[in-house]
Coordinates of C-alpha atoms and ligand atoms in Angstrom, one line a residue:
M1 CA -9.1 19.1 11.8
S2 CA -5.5 19.0 12.9
M3 CA -3.6 16.2 11.3
K4 CA -0.9 14.2 13.2
T5 CA 2.7 14.6 12.2
L6 CA 5.7 12.4 12.7
T7 CA 7.5 12.6 16.0
D8 CA 11.2 13.6 15.9
E9 CA 12.1 10.0 16.5
Q10 CA 9.9 8.7 13.6
R11 CA 11.2 11.4 11.3
S12 CA 14.7 10.4 11.9
K13 CA 14.0 6.7 11.6
W14 CA 12.1 7.3 8.3
A15 CA 15.1 9.3 6.9
I16 CA 17.8 6.8 8.0
D17 CA 16.2 3.4 8.0
G18 CA 13.5 4.1 5.4
Y19 CA 10.5 2.6 7.3
L20 CA 8.2 3.0 10.3
Q21 CA 6.2 0.5 12.2
L22 CA 2.9 2.0 13.6
E23 CA 1.5 -0.2 16.4
Q24 CA -2.2 -1.1 16.7
V25 CA -3.7 1.3 14.2
L26 CA -6.5 -1.2 13.4
S27 CA -8.6 -2.4 16.3
P28 CA -9.2 -6.2 16.9
D29 CA -12.7 -5.8 15.5
E30 CA -11.3 -4.1 12.3
V31 CA -8.7 -6.9 12.0
A32 CA -11.5 -9.5 12.2
F33 CA -13.6 -7.6 9.7
F34 CA -10.9 -7.2 7.1
T35 CA -9.8 -10.8 7.6
E36 CA -13.3 -12.0 6.9
Q37 CA -13.4 -9.7 3.8
L38 CA -10.2 -11.3 2.5
D39 CA -11.6 -14.8 3.0
R40 CA -14.8 -13.8 1.2
M41 CA -13.0 -12.0 -1.6
R42 CA -11.6 -15.3 -2.9
K43 CA -15.1 -16.4 -3.8
K44 CA -15.6 -13.4 -6.0
P45 CA -14.0 -12.5 -9.3
G46 CA -11.0 -10.2 -9.2
W47 CA -7.5 -9.3 -10.3
E48 CA -4.7 -11.8 -9.4
P49 CA -1.4 -12.9 -10.9
D50 CA -1.7 -15.3 -13.8
L51 CA 1.8 -16.6 -14.5
S52 CA 0.6 -19.2 -17.0
E53 CA -0.7 -16.5 -19.3
L54 CA 1.0 -13.2 -18.4
P55 CA 4.5 -11.9 -17.7
I56 CA 5.6 -11.6 -14.1
G57 CA 3.9 -8.7 -12.3
H58 CA 0.9 -8.6 -14.6
Y59 CA -2.5 -9.4 -13.3
G60 CA -5.4 -11.2 -15.0
W61 CA -9.1 -11.1 -14.2
V62 CA -9.9 -14.4 -12.5
P63 CA -13.6 -15.4 -12.5
R64 CA -13.0 -17.1 -9.1
S65 CA -9.8 -17.5 -7.2
H66 CA -7.7 -20.6 -8.1
N67 CA -7.9 -21.7 -4.5
Q68 CA -10.8 -21.2 -2.1
D69 CA -8.8 -22.4 0.9
T70 CA -8.5 -19.2 3.1
E71 CA -5.0 -20.3 4.3
S72 CA -3.6 -20.5 0.8
F73 CA -1.8 -17.9 -1.3
M74 CA -3.8 -14.9 -2.6
D75 CA -2.7 -11.7 -4.2
R76 CA -5.8 -9.7 -4.9
R77 CA -5.7 -6.2 -6.4
D78 CA -8.2 -3.3 -6.7
L79 CA -9.9 -3.8 -3.3
L80 CA -12.1 -0.6 -3.3
P81 CA -15.1 -2.1 -5.0
Y82 CA -15.4 -4.9 -2.4
D83 CA -16.6 -2.9 0.5
P84 CA -16.8 0.8 1.6
A85 CA -14.4 0.0 4.5
F86 CA -11.7 -0.5 1.9
I87 CA -12.4 3.1 0.6
D88 CA -12.2 4.5 4.1
L89 CA -8.8 2.9 4.6
I90 CA -7.4 5.3 1.9
D91 CA -7.3 8.2 4.3
R92 CA -7.3 6.3 7.6
A93 CA -6.8 8.8 10.4
G94 CA -3.5 8.3 12.2
V95 CA -1.9 6.6 9.1
F96 CA -2.8 9.0 6.3
D97 CA -1.8 11.9 8.4
L98 CA 1.7 10.6 8.6
I99 CA 1.7 9.8 4.9
V100 CA 0.8 13.4 4.1
D101 CA 3.5 14.6 6.5
I102 CA 6.0 12.3 4.7
M103 CA 4.9 12.9 1.1
G104 CA 3.3 16.4 1.1
P105 CA -0.3 17.1 0.0
Y106 CA 0.1 16.7 -3.8
I107 CA -0.5 13.0 -3.8
L108 CA -2.8 10.2 -5.1
H109 CA -3.8 6.8 -3.9
S110 CA -2.2 4.5 -6.5
M111 CA -3.0 0.9 -5.6
S112 CA -4.7 -1.4 -3.1
Q113 CA -3.8 -5.1 -2.6
A114 CA -4.6 -8.0 -0.3
I115 CA -1.9 -10.6 0.2
V116 CA -2.2 -14.0 1.9
R117 CA 1.2 -15.7 2.3
A118 CA 0.5 -19.4 3.0
S119 CA 2.7 -21.5 5.3
S120 CA 4.7 -23.6 2.8
E121 CA 8.1 -25.2 2.4
D122 CA 8.2 -24.2 -1.3
F123 CA 8.3 -20.4 -1.1
P124 CA 11.8 -19.0 -0.4
G125 CA 10.7 -15.3 -0.2
Y126 CA 12.1 -12.6 -2.4
T127 CA 13.5 -9.1 -2.3
H128 CA 12.7 -6.2 -4.6
T129 CA 11.8 -2.5 -4.9
D130 CA 8.3 -1.4 -5.8
G131 CA 7.2 0.5 -8.9
G132 CA 8.8 -2.0 -11.3
E133 CA 12.4 -1.6 -12.1
A134 CA 12.5 2.2 -12.1
L135 CA 12.5 3.1 -8.4
R136 CA 15.5 1.0 -7.5
R137 CA 17.5 3.5 -9.6
I138 CA 15.9 6.7 -8.3
R139 CA 17.2 7.3 -4.8
V140 CA 15.9 10.4 -3.2
T141 CA 17.8 12.0 -0.4
E142 CA 17.1 11.7 3.4
T143 CA 15.2 15.0 3.4
S144 CA 13.2 14.5 0.1
H145 CA 9.6 13.5 -0.2
P146 CA 9.4 10.0 -1.7
L147 CA 8.0 9.5 -5.2
A148 CA 5.8 6.7 -3.9
M149 CA 5.2 4.8 -0.7
K150 CA 3.2 2.0 0.9
A151 CA 1.2 1.4 4.0
M152 CA 1.1 -2.3 4.8
Y153 CA -1.5 -3.4 7.4
L154 CA -0.9 -6.7 9.2
L155 CA -4.0 -8.8 9.8
S156 CA -2.1 -11.6 11.4
D157 CA 0.4 -11.7 14.2
V158 CA 4.0 -12.3 13.0
D159 CA 5.9 -13.5 16.0
G160 CA 9.1 -15.2 15.0
P161 CA 11.5 -15.5 12.0
D162 CA 10.5 -17.0 8.7
S163 CA 6.8 -16.4 9.4
A164 CA 6.1 -14.4 6.1
N165 CA 7.8 -11.5 7.9
F166 CA 7.9 -8.2 6.0
T167 CA 11.7 -8.2 5.5
L168 CA 13.7 -5.1 4.6
F169 CA 17.2 -3.8 4.3
P170 CA 17.3 -0.7 6.4
G171 CA 18.8 2.3 4.6
S172 CA 18.7 0.6 1.2
H173 CA 16.5 3.4 -0.2
L174 CA 19.6 5.5 -0.1
R175 CA 22.2 3.3 -1.7
P176 CA 22.7 1.1 -4.8
F177 CA 21.9 -2.5 -4.4
P178 CA 22.8 -5.5 -6.7
E179 CA 20.3 -5.7 -9.5
D180 CA 21.5 -8.9 -11.0
A181 CA 18.9 -11.5 -9.9
D182 CA 21.7 -14.0 -9.0
A183 CA 23.4 -11.5 -6.7
R184 CA 20.2 -10.1 -5.2
P185 CA 19.9 -10.3 -1.4
T186 CA 17.5 -12.8 0.0
P187 CA 15.4 -12.6 3.3
H188 CA 18.4 -14.3 4.9
S189 CA 21.2 -12.1 3.6
P190 CA 23.3 -10.1 6.0
G191 CA 21.6 -6.8 6.8
A192 CA 18.0 -8.2 6.3
A193 CA 15.6 -7.3 9.0
Q194 CA 12.7 -9.7 9.3
L195 CA 10.1 -7.5 11.1
T196 CA 7.7 -9.0 13.6
G197 CA 4.4 -7.3 14.5
K198 CA 0.9 -7.8 15.8
A199 CA -2.3 -7.9 13.8
G200 CA -3.4 -4.3 13.6
D201 CA 0.1 -2.9 13.1
C202 CA 1.1 -0.9 10.0
Y203 CA 4.4 -0.6 8.2
L204 CA 5.2 2.5 6.1
F205 CA 8.0 2.3 3.5
P206 CA 9.0 4.0 0.3
H207 CA 8.9 2.1 -3.0
S208 CA 12.7 2.6 -3.3
L209 CA 13.4 0.5 -0.2
W210 CA 14.6 -3.1 -0.9
H211 CA 12.0 -5.3 0.8
G212 CA 9.9 -8.4 0.4
P213 CA 8.4 -11.4 2.2
S214 CA 10.4 -14.0 4.1
P215 CA 9.5 -17.7 3.7
N216 CA 6.7 -18.8 5.9
S217 CA 7.2 -22.0 7.9
S218 CA 5.0 -20.8 10.8
G219 CA 2.2 -23.2 10.2
R220 CA -0.3 -20.4 9.5
A221 CA -1.0 -18.0 6.7
R222 CA -0.1 -14.3 7.1
K223 CA -2.7 -11.9 5.8
T224 CA -2.1 -8.2 4.9
L225 CA -3.5 -5.2 3.2
L226 CA -1.4 -2.8 1.2
Y227 CA -2.2 0.7 0.2
N228 CA 0.1 2.7 -2.1
Y229 CA 0.4 6.4 -2.6
C230 CA 2.3 8.4 -5.2
Q231 CA 3.1 12.0 -6.1
M232 CA 0.2 13.3 -8.3
F233 CA 2.2 13.5 -11.6
V234 CA 3.1 9.8 -11.2
R235 CA -0.6 8.8 -11.2
W236 CA -2.3 5.6 -10.2
Y237 CA -1.6 2.3 -11.8
D238 CA -4.0 -0.3 -10.6
F239 CA -7.6 0.6 -10.9
E240 CA -10.2 2.4 -12.9
L241 CA -12.4 4.8 -10.8
T242 CA -15.9 3.5 -11.3
S243 CA -19.0 5.5 -10.5
E244 CA -20.0 3.0 -7.8
V245 CA -16.7 3.7 -5.9
K246 CA -16.8 7.4 -6.6
E247 CA -20.3 7.8 -5.2
R248 CA -19.2 6.2 -1.8
C249 CA -16.2 8.6 -1.5
T250 CA -15.7 11.7 0.6
P251 CA -14.4 14.7 -1.4
R252 CA -10.9 13.9 -0.1
Q253 CA -11.1 10.3 -1.1
R254 CA -12.3 11.2 -4.5
R255 CA -9.4 13.6 -5.0
L256 CA -7.0 10.9 -3.8
L257 CA -8.5 8.6 -6.5
G258 CA -7.7 11.1 -9.2
D259 CA -10.9 13.0 -9.5
L260 CA -9.8 16.6 -9.8
G261 CA -13.3 17.9 -10.0
Y262 CA -13.3 18.5 -13.8
D263 CA -12.8 16.3 -16.9
F264 CA -9.2 15.5 -17.8
R265 CA -7.4 18.0 -19.9
P266 CA -3.7 18.4 -20.8
G267 CA -2.0 19.8 -17.7
S268 CA -4.2 17.8 -15.3
Y269 CA -2.1 16.0 -12.6
F270 CA 0.9 18.1 -13.7
Y271 CA -0.5 21.0 -11.8
A272 CA -2.7 20.4 -8.8
P273 CA -6.2 22.0 -8.5
V274 CA -6.1 25.3 -6.5
D275 CA -8.0 23.7 -3.5
Q276 CA -5.6 20.7 -3.3
V277 CA -4.0 21.6 0.1
E278 CA -7.4 22.4 1.6
V279 CA -8.9 19.1 0.3
I280 CA -6.1 17.0 1.6
Q281 CA -5.4 18.8 4.8
P282 CA -8.7 20.5 5.6
T283 CA -9.0 23.0 8.4
A284 CA -11.7 22.2 11.0
A285 CA -14.2 24.6 9.4
S286 CA -13.8 23.3 5.9
A287 CA -13.9 19.6 7.1
T288 CA -17.3 20.1 8.6
E289 CA -18.5 21.8 5.4
A290 CA -17.1 19.0 3.3
R291 CA -18.8 16.3 5.3
R292 CA -22.2 18.1 4.8
R293 CA -21.7 18.1 1.0
Ligands
AKG1 O1 4.1 -9.7 1.6 C1 5.1 -9.1 2.0 O2 5.6 -9.3 3.1 C2 5.7 -8.1 1.2 C3 4.9 -7.5 0.2 C4 5.7 -6.7 -0.8 O3 6.8 -7.1 -1.1 C5 5.2 -5.6 -1.5 O4 4.1 -5.1 -1.1 O5 5.8 -5.1 -2.4

């Protein structure tokens, strides 16, 4: 199996601007399928922010979403148990290939998330780096692999400004940015790029890039899926690998979910298993063999 790599133009854009937009990686049928999954997910228990009980950024288990209206805000974590299609998105052909080209093969899937950004006059948007406060202070060079990155799949068209656009500051992964919340850039600050896109597009960006959602006054909700990846020693931070999920995975997906093929012992994740490269970037012969297993 030969995996796709970045074009020269993509490699240069990734290095300088710190993001890529991949067009139409999900088909219209897949967009419809995942959108329906998000709408149904609200009716099931799951992890969502609970600001009344927990500090910002911490998620609580909600027996049922606070709001069943499919156009209202939702921020659901740990998607893999909801449907096997969410597991398959972990190493989605055409996207995962580029993630491996960008990050190298010693990686893990670290988080999955579904966000619905409602149309509302109340939400001003916000700008941040991912990985908590740490990754805004760790700026790797243009030629370095990132410590962590995200693939963000659009399930809605985003046509104009202030439509819950994914908004970023190109190049901000390489330079210091104001950390003081009062001085922090907003989705309308000079240099902010409010990206547009079509349902089925995917944005790739490292955790160290300043980014966030713009306000949404478009009159309709914007729905997205987010899949995060990290270097192996960083490890995953948003799920427990259950046996139900594990049983549905291919060997590569299991490895990406942290199953090294043996029980944890000191040194695990610090050093990769000897077959790591072959599992993540299989050759044609070994891929056929792995599918048979
Ligand atoms: O919803 C968005 O546009 C941005 C999501 C985001 O900021 C994030 O994934 O960290």
